[in-house]
Structures are given as C-alpha cells and as structure tokens.
Amino acid sequence: MTGQLAEAPGRTASGTDLFTVGVEEEFLLVDPHTGAAVPAVDLVMEQVPAELRGQVEREFQTSQIEIGTPPGLELRSIRHSLGVLRVALADAAERAGVRLLAIGTGPVDGPVPPVVDKPRFDRMIERFRLLVPGPGNNGMHVHVGIPDPEIGVQVLNHVRPWLPTLHAITTNSPFARGEDTGYASWRSVEWERWPSVAPTPYLESHEHYERLIRQLISSGVMLDEGMLYWYARLSAKYPTVEIRIGDVCPSVDDTVLVAALVRAMVATAVDDITAGRPAIRTDHHLLVGAHWRAAHDGLEGDGVDVTTGEIRPAWELLDRFVERVRPALERHDDWAEVTDLLGGLRRHGTGAARQRAVFARGGQLADVVSDVARQTRGMSSA
C-alpha cells in the first residue's frame, strides 16, 4: 500500500458532510509477445519516474505492481491522478520490456511468478503454502475517510448488503489458464482460497472488531491485522473505511465510477447512523451466496437481493442501489458524472463482458491482452 492515503481525513474541515476518497489499484505485468505473467516488478520500478515513486509499490507477487492516489474530495482529482499514474506505469513497463494490464488475473497460462522477497511474505508462504493465486491477483481498494473508528464499525454494518452489487460492477477476469472460466471474476474465486477472505461479519462495536482480529491472529488464520481480508474493513494505517471486493477495473472511467459509488455508499451509511436508522442484519451465508453470484454473473446476469433472498437482474439491483445513494452523490456533485459513466457501463458492459466480446470476434487471447492494455492506458476498447 502506498503512503498517499495517510492524510485522509473524515469529513471536511468546514464540517460539511463531504468525505474524501482515495484509490489503490494493482496491475499485472506480462510478456508483450505471449501475454503470460512475468516476474518483472523490479525492472519496472527502476523505470518509474522519481517524482511518482512515492505512489508506486511492489505487491505480493513479482508479476504485480500497485499505485495509490492521494485522497481528495473531487472526482476530477482522482481521475487526474489515476490517468497520470497509469500512463507513467505503462510507459515504465514498456521501457522494461513488458506490458501493464489492469486485469483481475492473468488470462494466459504460464509459470506462477515468485513472491516478492520480503520477510512478511516469506512467513505467509511458510504458513499458507500453496494458496498463492496463480499469475497474480489484482484488486482495487477504495478508501473513504471516516470521523472515528466507532462510526467506522457501524458503517461496515450498514454497507454489507450493498457490496455484492459493487462486486458485480468490477468483474474483470473471465479468462484463466488459456480458457474461459465461466466466471466474470475468476480472481474472486482464487482470492477466496485465503482463510481470512469473507464478507464482513456484523459487528457489535469497535472493541468487538478488535477482539475478532486478535482471535483470528491467535487461531493462525492471519499473521497480522494486514491479513484481515474482509470485503470491507477499517484501514490498519489510515482513518478510513476500506472497501476491497473488486477486480482492478480496466479503465479510469470504471475506477472513477466505483470510487464515486463507494463514497456515496459510505456517506449514506453515515447519514443513516446519524438518523438512528439500523443496519440490515443480512445473514452471512446469504451474503456469501450473493458475492458468489456477483463473481459468476457480473452485471450481465442475475444477482441476489439480500433483503429478500430472491434472484433479480443484476442491473435492477444496481439501479436500486444508485437511487438509494443518489442524495450523497448529489451532495458531492458527483451525480452528473456518475449518470454519464453508468450509461457507458450499460453500453459497453463490465470488463469481463468486454474481454469476452473481443475474444468472440477473433478467438485469440492475444487480442484480449492488447485490448486490456489499451484500456489500461486510457484508450478505448477495440
């Protein structure tokens, strides 16, 4: 994780109910000829411009690299940071002889790249052995500033029912080992090998949250708090709620849309908490099923309405969610941009749908890799 999110406050200094947002994105480094993941992070890091190195980091595997935006109130500042960082990193990758992909996991079969040489990662491998997920597991984490940890825990309770819908938006890994997996997000399936990956449980208090962390570490499920891989958590480093369910998005537009929706969701939760409206205590196993369905179908199929347990079209659930958080979107002056970005998402589909459309035209994963590389840089899909 980069250090740029450390300054994230909760509300603005003026006291208005506006919230800062910041984004972390993980990318895959691949061979430009074969599309297979390559252990090239050190070579790429050497090529990153000096002025941007504070916003770029190694990730778990040597085929991955991560960026982080400074926190901000305005979406255009997040968009600008993402655009600058993505282009600079894509250029650095090309100078290093590889390609940068904003993709959930590698679509092309090949050797699993080694883990980055860090003592903590060595301990993770020693403890968990063969759980390393293929060529690289690349997600997106959205941080939203919160007033204090007690409010943060209540926010986690309130957002639980909405996270499967956000999960569906981000699906961007349908291919793995050279074939279509049948899932919109194969990264999600691989990621769930780790024992601490799960929907966030309903929490009674911040003390309950901290007690669970201690118990999970004692049980051996986690080495430390950094391995708390719940889909939503309090950041261990920053005064933020961290939403971490999704594949990395293929384009800046997709990432900005998700960041805006996440912030609006958190702001809506705080509004509900302030007004004394209780969180919906959705059953844990129903949430597991809803997240599985989101990973399987994306937005192009059905989703689970966790308030009723019924199957509904995924887009219907997304439209309902957007209407629910609309007041917060309007308060942050995000409504017009989100409406436009949702229109683009409806026309072009999720990253998974775009990948499948490219593959359907030519039957070549090389075309998929090239198209994702274009989107990563900010160019439109073929």
PDB file of C-alpha atoms in Angstrom, residues 19-285:
ATOM      1  CA  PHE A  19     -15.982  12.682   2.503  1.00  0.00           C
ATOM      2  CA  THR A  20     -12.566  12.193   0.988  1.00  0.00           C
ATOM      3  CA  VAL A  21     -11.874   9.222  -1.274  1.00  0.00           C
ATOM      4  CA  GLY A  22      -8.674   7.565  -2.456  1.00  0.00           C
ATOM      5  CA  VAL A  23      -7.970   4.546  -4.642  1.00  0.00           C
ATOM      6  CA  GLU A  24      -5.356   1.794  -4.798  1.00  0.00           C
ATOM      7  CA  GLU A  25      -5.008  -0.288  -7.971  1.00  0.00           C
ATOM      8  CA  GLU A  26      -2.963  -3.430  -8.609  1.00  0.00           C
ATOM      9  CA  PHE A  27      -1.753  -4.354 -12.100  1.00  0.00           C
ATOM     10  CA  LEU A  28      -0.335  -7.397 -13.857  1.00  0.00           C
ATOM     11  CA  LEU A  29       2.974  -7.372 -15.731  1.00  0.00           C
ATOM     12  CA  VAL A  30       3.002  -9.642 -18.795  1.00  0.00           C
ATOM     13  CA  ASP A  31       5.252 -10.677 -21.655  1.00  0.00           C
ATOM     14  CA  PRO A  32       4.330  -8.450 -24.653  1.00  0.00           C
ATOM     15  CA  HIS A  33       4.534 -11.422 -27.045  1.00  0.00           C
ATOM     16  CA  THR A  34       2.901 -14.283 -25.110  1.00  0.00           C
ATOM     17  CA  GLY A  35       0.684 -12.406 -22.631  1.00  0.00           C
ATOM     18  CA  ALA A  36       1.919 -14.627 -19.786  1.00  0.00           C
ATOM     19  CA  ALA A  37       2.689 -13.056 -16.406  1.00  0.00           C
ATOM     20  CA  VAL A  38       6.360 -12.251 -15.854  1.00  0.00           C
ATOM     21  CA  PRO A  39       8.384 -11.522 -12.674  1.00  0.00           C
ATOM     22  CA  ALA A  40       9.394  -8.025 -13.785  1.00  0.00           C
ATOM     23  CA  VAL A  41       8.421  -5.716 -10.946  1.00  0.00           C
ATOM     24  CA  ASP A  42      11.997  -4.741 -10.066  1.00  0.00           C
ATOM     25  CA  LEU A  43      12.759  -3.849 -13.686  1.00  0.00           C
ATOM     26  CA  VAL A  44       9.616  -1.727 -13.918  1.00  0.00           C
ATOM     27  CA  MET A  45      10.239   0.031 -10.601  1.00  0.00           C
ATOM     28  CA  GLU A  46      13.628   1.149 -11.914  1.00  0.00           C
ATOM     29  CA  GLN A  47      11.865   2.858 -14.826  1.00  0.00           C
ATOM     30  CA  VAL A  48       9.214   4.726 -12.787  1.00  0.00           C
ATOM     31  CA  PRO A  49       9.834   8.499 -12.779  1.00  0.00           C
ATOM     32  CA  ALA A  50      11.371   9.628  -9.496  1.00  0.00           C
ATOM     33  CA  GLU A  51       8.566  12.086  -8.739  1.00  0.00           C
ATOM     34  CA  LEU A  52       5.956   9.290  -8.813  1.00  0.00           C
ATOM     35  CA  ARG A  53       7.778   6.581  -6.871  1.00  0.00           C
ATOM     36  CA  GLY A  54       6.046   7.500  -3.628  1.00  0.00           C
ATOM     37  CA  GLN A  55       2.764   6.433  -5.247  1.00  0.00           C
ATOM     38  CA  VAL A  56       4.022   3.129  -6.682  1.00  0.00           C
ATOM     39  CA  GLU A  57       4.828  -0.057  -4.768  1.00  0.00           C
ATOM     40  CA  ARG A  58       5.573  -3.716  -5.207  1.00  0.00           C
ATOM     41  CA  GLU A  59       2.744  -6.088  -4.402  1.00  0.00           C
ATOM     42  CA  PHE A  60       2.668  -9.722  -3.262  1.00  0.00           C
ATOM     43  CA  GLN A  61       3.997 -11.366  -6.427  1.00  0.00           C
ATOM     44  CA  THR A  62       6.824 -10.224  -8.680  1.00  0.00           C
ATOM     45  CA  SER A  63       4.339 -10.018 -11.567  1.00  0.00           C
ATOM     46  CA  GLN A  64       2.334  -7.287  -9.809  1.00  0.00           C
ATOM     47  CA  ILE A  65       2.709  -3.578  -9.178  1.00  0.00           C
ATOM     48  CA  GLU A  66       0.458  -1.140  -7.284  1.00  0.00           C
ATOM     49  CA  ILE A  67      -0.448   2.542  -7.395  1.00  0.00           C
ATOM     50  CA  GLY A  68      -2.253   4.758  -4.884  1.00  0.00           C
ATOM     51  CA  THR A  69      -3.883   8.147  -5.406  1.00  0.00           C
ATOM     52  CA  PRO A  70      -3.785  10.991  -2.909  1.00  0.00           C
ATOM     53  CA  PRO A  71      -7.141  11.356  -1.121  1.00  0.00           C
ATOM     54  CA  GLY A  72      -9.440  14.050  -2.438  1.00  0.00           C
ATOM     55  CA  LEU A  73     -12.928  15.477  -2.389  1.00  0.00           C
ATOM     56  CA  GLU A  74     -13.313  15.940  -6.134  1.00  0.00           C
ATOM     57  CA  LEU A  75     -13.578  13.099  -8.627  1.00  0.00           C
ATOM     58  CA  ARG A  76     -11.586  15.053 -11.178  1.00  0.00           C
ATOM     59  CA  SER A  77      -8.541  14.977  -8.907  1.00  0.00           C
ATOM     60  CA  ILE A  78      -8.863  11.192  -8.555  1.00  0.00           C
ATOM     61  CA  ARG A  79      -9.276  10.888 -12.320  1.00  0.00           C
ATOM     62  CA  HIS A  80      -6.207  13.035 -12.945  1.00  0.00           C
ATOM     63  CA  SER A  81      -4.049  11.046 -10.516  1.00  0.00           C
ATOM     64  CA  LEU A  82      -5.161   7.728 -11.964  1.00  0.00           C
ATOM     65  CA  GLY A  83      -4.521   8.899 -15.514  1.00  0.00           C
ATOM     66  CA  VAL A  84      -1.046  10.200 -14.752  1.00  0.00           C
ATOM     67  CA  LEU A  85      -0.038   7.124 -12.764  1.00  0.00           C
ATOM     68  CA  ARG A  86      -1.407   4.600 -15.248  1.00  0.00           C
ATOM     69  CA  VAL A  87       0.287   6.186 -18.255  1.00  0.00           C
ATOM     70  CA  ALA A  88       3.574   6.611 -16.391  1.00  0.00           C
ATOM     71  CA  LEU A  89       3.477   2.995 -15.223  1.00  0.00           C
ATOM     72  CA  ALA A  90       2.566   1.691 -18.691  1.00  0.00           C
ATOM     73  CA  ASP A  91       5.499   3.652 -20.134  1.00  0.00           C
ATOM     74  CA  ALA A  92       7.816   2.312 -17.435  1.00  0.00           C
ATOM     75  CA  ALA A  93       6.663  -1.229 -18.190  1.00  0.00           C
ATOM     76  CA  GLU A  94       7.364  -0.790 -21.901  1.00  0.00           C
ATOM     77  CA  ARG A  95      10.844   0.543 -21.187  1.00  0.00           C
ATOM     78  CA  ALA A  96      11.398  -2.567 -19.075  1.00  0.00           C
ATOM     79  CA  GLY A  97      10.266  -4.771 -21.968  1.00  0.00           C
ATOM     80  CA  VAL A  98       6.886  -5.809 -20.545  1.00  0.00           C
ATOM     81  CA  ARG A  99       3.232  -4.765 -20.670  1.00  0.00           C
ATOM     82  CA  LEU A 100       0.950  -3.369 -17.969  1.00  0.00           C
ATOM     83  CA  LEU A 101      -2.570  -4.810 -17.641  1.00  0.00           C
ATOM     84  CA  ALA A 102      -5.446  -3.627 -15.467  1.00  0.00           C
ATOM     85  CA  ILE A 103      -6.931  -7.120 -15.157  1.00  0.00           C
ATOM     86  CA  GLY A 104      -8.053  -9.281 -12.251  1.00  0.00           C
ATOM     87  CA  THR A 105      -5.782 -12.211 -13.069  1.00  0.00           C
ATOM     88  CA  GLY A 106      -3.675 -13.446 -15.955  1.00  0.00           C
ATOM     89  CA  PRO A 107      -5.673 -14.917 -18.855  1.00  0.00           C
ATOM     90  CA  VAL A 108      -2.748 -16.781 -20.409  1.00  0.00           C
ATOM     91  CA  ASP A 109      -1.264 -19.937 -18.924  1.00  0.00           C
ATOM     92  CA  GLY A 110       2.337 -19.878 -17.741  1.00  0.00           C
ATOM     93  CA  PRO A 111       4.620 -20.399 -14.749  1.00  0.00           C
ATOM     94  CA  VAL A 112       3.492 -18.843 -11.473  1.00  0.00           C
ATOM     95  CA  PRO A 113       5.844 -15.897 -10.761  1.00  0.00           C
ATOM     96  CA  PRO A 114       7.589 -15.955  -7.384  1.00  0.00           C
ATOM     97  CA  VAL A 115       6.547 -13.906  -4.384  1.00  0.00           C
ATOM     98  CA  VAL A 116       8.348 -10.620  -3.690  1.00  0.00           C
ATOM     99  CA  ASP A 117      11.285 -11.151  -1.343  1.00  0.00           C
ATOM    100  CA  LYS A 118      10.015  -9.681   1.945  1.00  0.00           C
ATOM    101  CA  PRO A 119      10.159 -11.310   5.396  1.00  0.00           C
ATOM    102  CA  ARG A 120       6.398 -10.943   5.895  1.00  0.00           C
ATOM    103  CA  PHE A 121       5.614 -12.534   2.537  1.00  0.00           C
ATOM    104  CA  ASP A 122       8.064 -15.343   3.328  1.00  0.00           C
ATOM    105  CA  ARG A 123       6.159 -16.015   6.543  1.00  0.00           C
ATOM    106  CA  MET A 124       2.864 -16.053   4.632  1.00  0.00           C
ATOM    107  CA  ILE A 125       4.200 -18.663   2.219  1.00  0.00           C
ATOM    108  CA  GLU A 126       5.603 -20.716   5.085  1.00  0.00           C
ATOM    109  CA  ARG A 127       2.240 -20.683   6.883  1.00  0.00           C
ATOM    110  CA  PHE A 128      -0.195 -20.997   3.954  1.00  0.00           C
ATOM    111  CA  ARG A 129       1.924 -22.815   1.348  1.00  0.00           C
ATOM    112  CA  LEU A 130       0.052 -23.402  -1.949  1.00  0.00           C
ATOM    113  CA  LEU A 131      -2.556 -20.659  -1.558  1.00  0.00           C
ATOM    114  CA  VAL A 132      -0.618 -18.304  -3.867  1.00  0.00           C
ATOM    115  CA  PRO A 133      -3.243 -17.499  -6.519  1.00  0.00           C
ATOM    116  CA  GLY A 134      -1.825 -18.191  -9.957  1.00  0.00           C
ATOM    117  CA  PRO A 135      -0.121 -15.494 -12.028  1.00  0.00           C
ATOM    118  CA  GLY A 136      -1.202 -12.556  -9.865  1.00  0.00           C
ATOM    119  CA  ASN A 137      -4.375 -11.486  -8.087  1.00  0.00           C
ATOM    120  CA  ASN A 138      -5.104  -7.828  -8.829  1.00  0.00           C
ATOM    121  CA  GLY A 139      -7.736  -5.892  -6.951  1.00  0.00           C
ATOM    122  CA  MET A 140      -8.892  -2.349  -6.353  1.00  0.00           C
ATOM    123  CA  HIS A 141      -9.271  -0.865  -2.867  1.00  0.00           C
ATOM    124  CA  VAL A 142     -11.307   2.287  -2.232  1.00  0.00           C
ATOM    125  CA  HIS A 143     -10.658   4.285   0.963  1.00  0.00           C
ATOM    126  CA  VAL A 144     -13.234   6.730   2.335  1.00  0.00           C
ATOM    127  CA  GLY A 145     -12.389   8.989   5.268  1.00  0.00           C
ATOM    128  CA  ILE A 146     -14.436   8.475   8.465  1.00  0.00           C
ATOM    129  CA  PRO A 147     -14.782  10.543  11.645  1.00  0.00           C
ATOM    130  CA  ASP A 148     -13.703   7.811  14.097  1.00  0.00           C
ATOM    131  CA  PRO A 149     -13.398   4.001  14.418  1.00  0.00           C
ATOM    132  CA  GLU A 150     -16.726   3.535  16.245  1.00  0.00           C
ATOM    133  CA  ILE A 151     -18.563   5.227  13.388  1.00  0.00           C
ATOM    134  CA  GLY A 152     -16.421   3.190  11.014  1.00  0.00           C
ATOM    135  CA  VAL A 153     -17.579  -0.109  12.513  1.00  0.00           C
ATOM    136  CA  GLN A 154     -21.198   0.980  12.185  1.00  0.00           C
ATOM    137  CA  VAL A 155     -20.513   1.908   8.561  1.00  0.00           C
ATOM    138  CA  LEU A 156     -19.203  -1.619   7.956  1.00  0.00           C
ATOM    139  CA  ASN A 157     -22.511  -2.995   9.246  1.00  0.00           C
ATOM    140  CA  HIS A 158     -24.565  -0.696   7.031  1.00  0.00           C
ATOM    141  CA  VAL A 159     -22.697  -1.340   3.774  1.00  0.00           C
ATOM    142  CA  ARG A 160     -22.662  -5.159   3.979  1.00  0.00           C
ATOM    143  CA  PRO A 161     -25.871  -5.685   1.930  1.00  0.00           C
ATOM    144  CA  TRP A 162     -24.704  -3.425  -0.907  1.00  0.00           C
ATOM    145  CA  LEU A 163     -21.263  -4.876  -1.526  1.00  0.00           C
ATOM    146  CA  PRO A 164     -22.332  -7.736  -3.848  1.00  0.00           C
ATOM    147  CA  THR A 165     -23.702  -5.147  -6.272  1.00  0.00           C
ATOM    148  CA  LEU A 166     -20.397  -3.268  -6.285  1.00  0.00           C
ATOM    149  CA  HIS A 167     -18.638  -6.607  -6.675  1.00  0.00           C
ATOM    150  CA  ALA A 168     -20.615  -7.235  -9.874  1.00  0.00           C
ATOM    151  CA  ILE A 169     -19.581  -3.873 -11.375  1.00  0.00           C
ATOM    152  CA  THR A 170     -15.872  -4.642 -11.056  1.00  0.00           C
ATOM    153  CA  THR A 171     -15.778  -8.128 -12.602  1.00  0.00           C
ATOM    154  CA  ASN A 172     -12.769  -8.151 -14.939  1.00  0.00           C
ATOM    155  CA  SER A 173     -11.203 -11.627 -15.063  1.00  0.00           C
ATOM    156  CA  PRO A 174     -13.210 -14.176 -17.084  1.00  0.00           C
ATOM    157  CA  PHE A 175     -10.181 -15.977 -18.545  1.00  0.00           C
ATOM    158  CA  ALA A 176      -7.524 -18.050 -16.804  1.00  0.00           C
ATOM    159  CA  ARG A 177      -5.041 -20.697 -17.926  1.00  0.00           C
ATOM    160  CA  GLY A 178      -5.953 -20.002 -21.528  1.00  0.00           C
ATOM    161  CA  GLU A 179      -9.696 -20.568 -21.337  1.00  0.00           C
ATOM    162  CA  ASP A 180     -12.991 -19.020 -20.280  1.00  0.00           C
ATOM    163  CA  THR A 181     -13.593 -19.971 -16.648  1.00  0.00           C
ATOM    164  CA  GLY A 182     -17.354 -19.444 -16.784  1.00  0.00           C
ATOM    165  CA  TYR A 183     -16.971 -16.715 -14.149  1.00  0.00           C
ATOM    166  CA  ALA A 184     -16.945 -12.960 -14.677  1.00  0.00           C
ATOM    167  CA  SER A 185     -14.339 -12.679 -11.889  1.00  0.00           C
ATOM    168  CA  TRP A 186     -12.052 -15.673 -11.612  1.00  0.00           C
ATOM    169  CA  ARG A 187      -9.825 -13.535  -9.384  1.00  0.00           C
ATOM    170  CA  SER A 188     -12.577 -13.676  -6.764  1.00  0.00           C
ATOM    171  CA  VAL A 189     -12.579 -17.478  -6.831  1.00  0.00           C
ATOM    172  CA  GLU A 190      -8.789 -17.637  -6.492  1.00  0.00           C
ATOM    173  CA  TRP A 191      -8.747 -14.990  -3.780  1.00  0.00           C
ATOM    174  CA  GLU A 192     -11.164 -16.935  -1.603  1.00  0.00           C
ATOM    175  CA  ARG A 193      -8.512 -19.603  -1.049  1.00  0.00           C
ATOM    176  CA  TRP A 194      -7.136 -17.426   1.744  1.00  0.00           C
ATOM    177  CA  PRO A 195      -8.915 -18.278   5.011  1.00  0.00           C
ATOM    178  CA  SER A 196      -9.465 -14.656   6.087  1.00  0.00           C
ATOM    179  CA  VAL A 197     -11.283 -13.650   2.870  1.00  0.00           C
ATOM    180  CA  ALA A 198     -15.011 -13.263   3.594  1.00  0.00           C
ATOM    181  CA  PRO A 199     -17.913 -10.840   3.808  1.00  0.00           C
ATOM    182  CA  THR A 200     -17.511  -8.596   6.832  1.00  0.00           C
ATOM    183  CA  PRO A 201     -19.420 -10.012   9.838  1.00  0.00           C
ATOM    184  CA  TYR A 202     -21.987  -7.969  11.716  1.00  0.00           C
ATOM    185  CA  LEU A 203     -20.045  -6.131  14.423  1.00  0.00           C
ATOM    186  CA  GLU A 204     -21.330  -5.031  17.809  1.00  0.00           C
ATOM    187  CA  SER A 205     -18.651  -2.406  18.455  1.00  0.00           C
ATOM    188  CA  HIS A 206     -15.094  -1.362  17.704  1.00  0.00           C
ATOM    189  CA  GLU A 207     -13.994  -3.488  20.650  1.00  0.00           C
ATOM    190  CA  HIS A 208     -15.740  -6.475  19.029  1.00  0.00           C
ATOM    191  CA  TYR A 209     -13.893  -5.711  15.776  1.00  0.00           C
ATOM    192  CA  GLU A 210     -10.522  -5.605  17.550  1.00  0.00           C
ATOM    193  CA  ARG A 211     -11.304  -8.740  19.562  1.00  0.00           C
ATOM    194  CA  LEU A 212     -12.084 -10.674  16.380  1.00  0.00           C
ATOM    195  CA  ILE A 213      -8.769  -9.577  14.884  1.00  0.00           C
ATOM    196  CA  ARG A 214      -6.898 -10.819  17.963  1.00  0.00           C
ATOM    197  CA  GLN A 215      -8.755 -14.119  17.864  1.00  0.00           C
ATOM    198  CA  LEU A 216      -8.120 -14.647  14.149  1.00  0.00           C
ATOM    199  CA  ILE A 217      -4.412 -13.990  14.638  1.00  0.00           C
ATOM    200  CA  SER A 218      -4.332 -16.387  17.601  1.00  0.00           C
ATOM    201  CA  SER A 219      -6.093 -19.063  15.552  1.00  0.00           C
ATOM    202  CA  GLY A 220      -3.428 -18.884  12.854  1.00  0.00           C
ATOM    203  CA  VAL A 221      -5.854 -17.728  10.150  1.00  0.00           C
ATOM    204  CA  MET A 222      -3.917 -14.449   9.903  1.00  0.00           C
ATOM    205  CA  LEU A 223      -0.340 -13.456  10.635  1.00  0.00           C
ATOM    206  CA  ASP A 224      -1.304  -9.872  11.448  1.00  0.00           C
ATOM    207  CA  GLU A 225      -4.040  -7.268  11.026  1.00  0.00           C
ATOM    208  CA  GLY A 226      -2.906  -6.614   7.459  1.00  0.00           C
ATOM    209  CA  MET A 227      -4.238 -10.067   6.533  1.00  0.00           C
ATOM    210  CA  LEU A 228      -7.798  -9.134   7.522  1.00  0.00           C
ATOM    211  CA  TYR A 229      -9.172  -9.628   4.018  1.00  0.00           C
ATOM    212  CA  TRP A 230     -12.820  -8.921   4.724  1.00  0.00           C
ATOM    213  CA  TYR A 231     -14.620  -7.232   1.830  1.00  0.00           C
ATOM    214  CA  ALA A 232     -14.876  -4.100   3.959  1.00  0.00           C
ATOM    215  CA  ARG A 233     -12.662  -3.212   6.906  1.00  0.00           C
ATOM    216  CA  LEU A 234     -11.159  -0.339   8.837  1.00  0.00           C
ATOM    217  CA  SER A 235      -7.755   0.502   7.436  1.00  0.00           C
ATOM    218  CA  ALA A 236      -4.960  -0.566   9.766  1.00  0.00           C
ATOM    219  CA  LYS A 237      -2.962   2.546   8.779  1.00  0.00           C
ATOM    220  CA  TYR A 238      -5.344   5.342   7.870  1.00  0.00           C
ATOM    221  CA  PRO A 239      -8.566   6.901   9.273  1.00  0.00           C
ATOM    222  CA  THR A 240     -10.629   5.280   6.539  1.00  0.00           C
ATOM    223  CA  VAL A 241     -13.120   2.574   5.725  1.00  0.00           C
ATOM    224  CA  GLU A 242     -11.557   0.380   3.050  1.00  0.00           C
ATOM    225  CA  ILE A 243     -13.755  -1.399   0.503  1.00  0.00           C
ATOM    226  CA  ARG A 244     -11.770  -4.205  -1.134  1.00  0.00           C
ATOM    227  CA  ILE A 245     -14.089  -6.531  -3.020  1.00  0.00           C
ATOM    228  CA  GLY A 246     -13.333  -5.838  -6.646  1.00  0.00           C
ATOM    229  CA  ASP A 247     -11.074  -6.769  -9.519  1.00  0.00           C
ATOM    230  CA  VAL A 248      -8.940  -3.870 -10.673  1.00  0.00           C
ATOM    231  CA  CYS A 249     -11.031  -2.036 -13.260  1.00  0.00           C
ATOM    232  CA  PRO A 250      -9.899  -1.953 -16.907  1.00  0.00           C
ATOM    233  CA  SER A 251     -10.287   1.798 -17.417  1.00  0.00           C
ATOM    234  CA  VAL A 252     -10.033   5.010 -15.440  1.00  0.00           C
ATOM    235  CA  ASP A 253     -13.730   5.638 -16.132  1.00  0.00           C
ATOM    236  CA  ASP A 254     -14.645   2.356 -14.437  1.00  0.00           C
ATOM    237  CA  THR A 255     -12.462   3.116 -11.414  1.00  0.00           C
ATOM    238  CA  VAL A 256     -13.850   6.631 -11.010  1.00  0.00           C
ATOM    239  CA  LEU A 257     -17.397   5.265 -11.163  1.00  0.00           C
ATOM    240  CA  VAL A 258     -16.714   2.698  -8.444  1.00  0.00           C
ATOM    241  CA  ALA A 259     -14.908   5.269  -6.271  1.00  0.00           C
ATOM    242  CA  ALA A 260     -17.876   7.654  -6.517  1.00  0.00           C
ATOM    243  CA  LEU A 261     -20.390   4.922  -5.680  1.00  0.00           C
ATOM    244  CA  VAL A 262     -18.329   3.665  -2.741  1.00  0.00           C
ATOM    245  CA  ARG A 263     -18.015   7.153  -1.280  1.00  0.00           C
ATOM    246  CA  ALA A 264     -21.746   7.749  -1.712  1.00  0.00           C
ATOM    247  CA  MET A 265     -22.480   4.411  -0.042  1.00  0.00           C
ATOM    248  CA  VAL A 266     -20.319   5.297   2.969  1.00  0.00           C
ATOM    249  CA  ALA A 267     -21.828   8.800   3.201  1.00  0.00           C
ATOM    250  CA  THR A 268     -25.328   7.294   3.047  1.00  0.00           C
ATOM    251  CA  ALA A 269     -24.392   4.885   5.825  1.00  0.00           C
ATOM    252  CA  VAL A 270     -23.206   7.774   7.997  1.00  0.00           C
ATOM    253  CA  ASP A 271     -26.484   9.603   7.302  1.00  0.00           C
ATOM    254  CA  ASP A 272     -28.419   6.525   8.424  1.00  0.00           C
ATOM    255  CA  ILE A 273     -26.291   6.156  11.552  1.00  0.00           C
ATOM    256  CA  THR A 274     -26.791   9.828  12.433  1.00  0.00           C
ATOM    257  CA  ALA A 275     -30.553   9.471  11.935  1.00  0.00           C
ATOM    258  CA  GLY A 276     -30.683   6.343  14.106  1.00  0.00           C
ATOM    259  CA  ARG A 277     -31.682   4.018  11.272  1.00  0.00           C
ATOM    260  CA  PRO A 278     -30.415   0.490  11.997  1.00  0.00           C
ATOM    261  CA  ALA A 279     -28.318  -1.585   9.622  1.00  0.00           C
ATOM    262  CA  ILE A 280     -29.920  -4.558   7.879  1.00  0.00           C
ATOM    263  CA  ARG A 281     -28.633  -7.721   9.586  1.00  0.00           C
ATOM    264  CA  THR A 282     -28.235  -9.780   6.443  1.00  0.00           C
ATOM    265  CA  ASP A 283     -27.468 -13.462   7.002  1.00  0.00           C
ATOM    266  CA  HIS A 284     -23.782 -14.235   6.485  1.00  0.00           C
ATOM    267  CA  HIS A 285     -24.368 -17.234   4.235  1.00  0.00           C
TER     268      HIS A 285
END
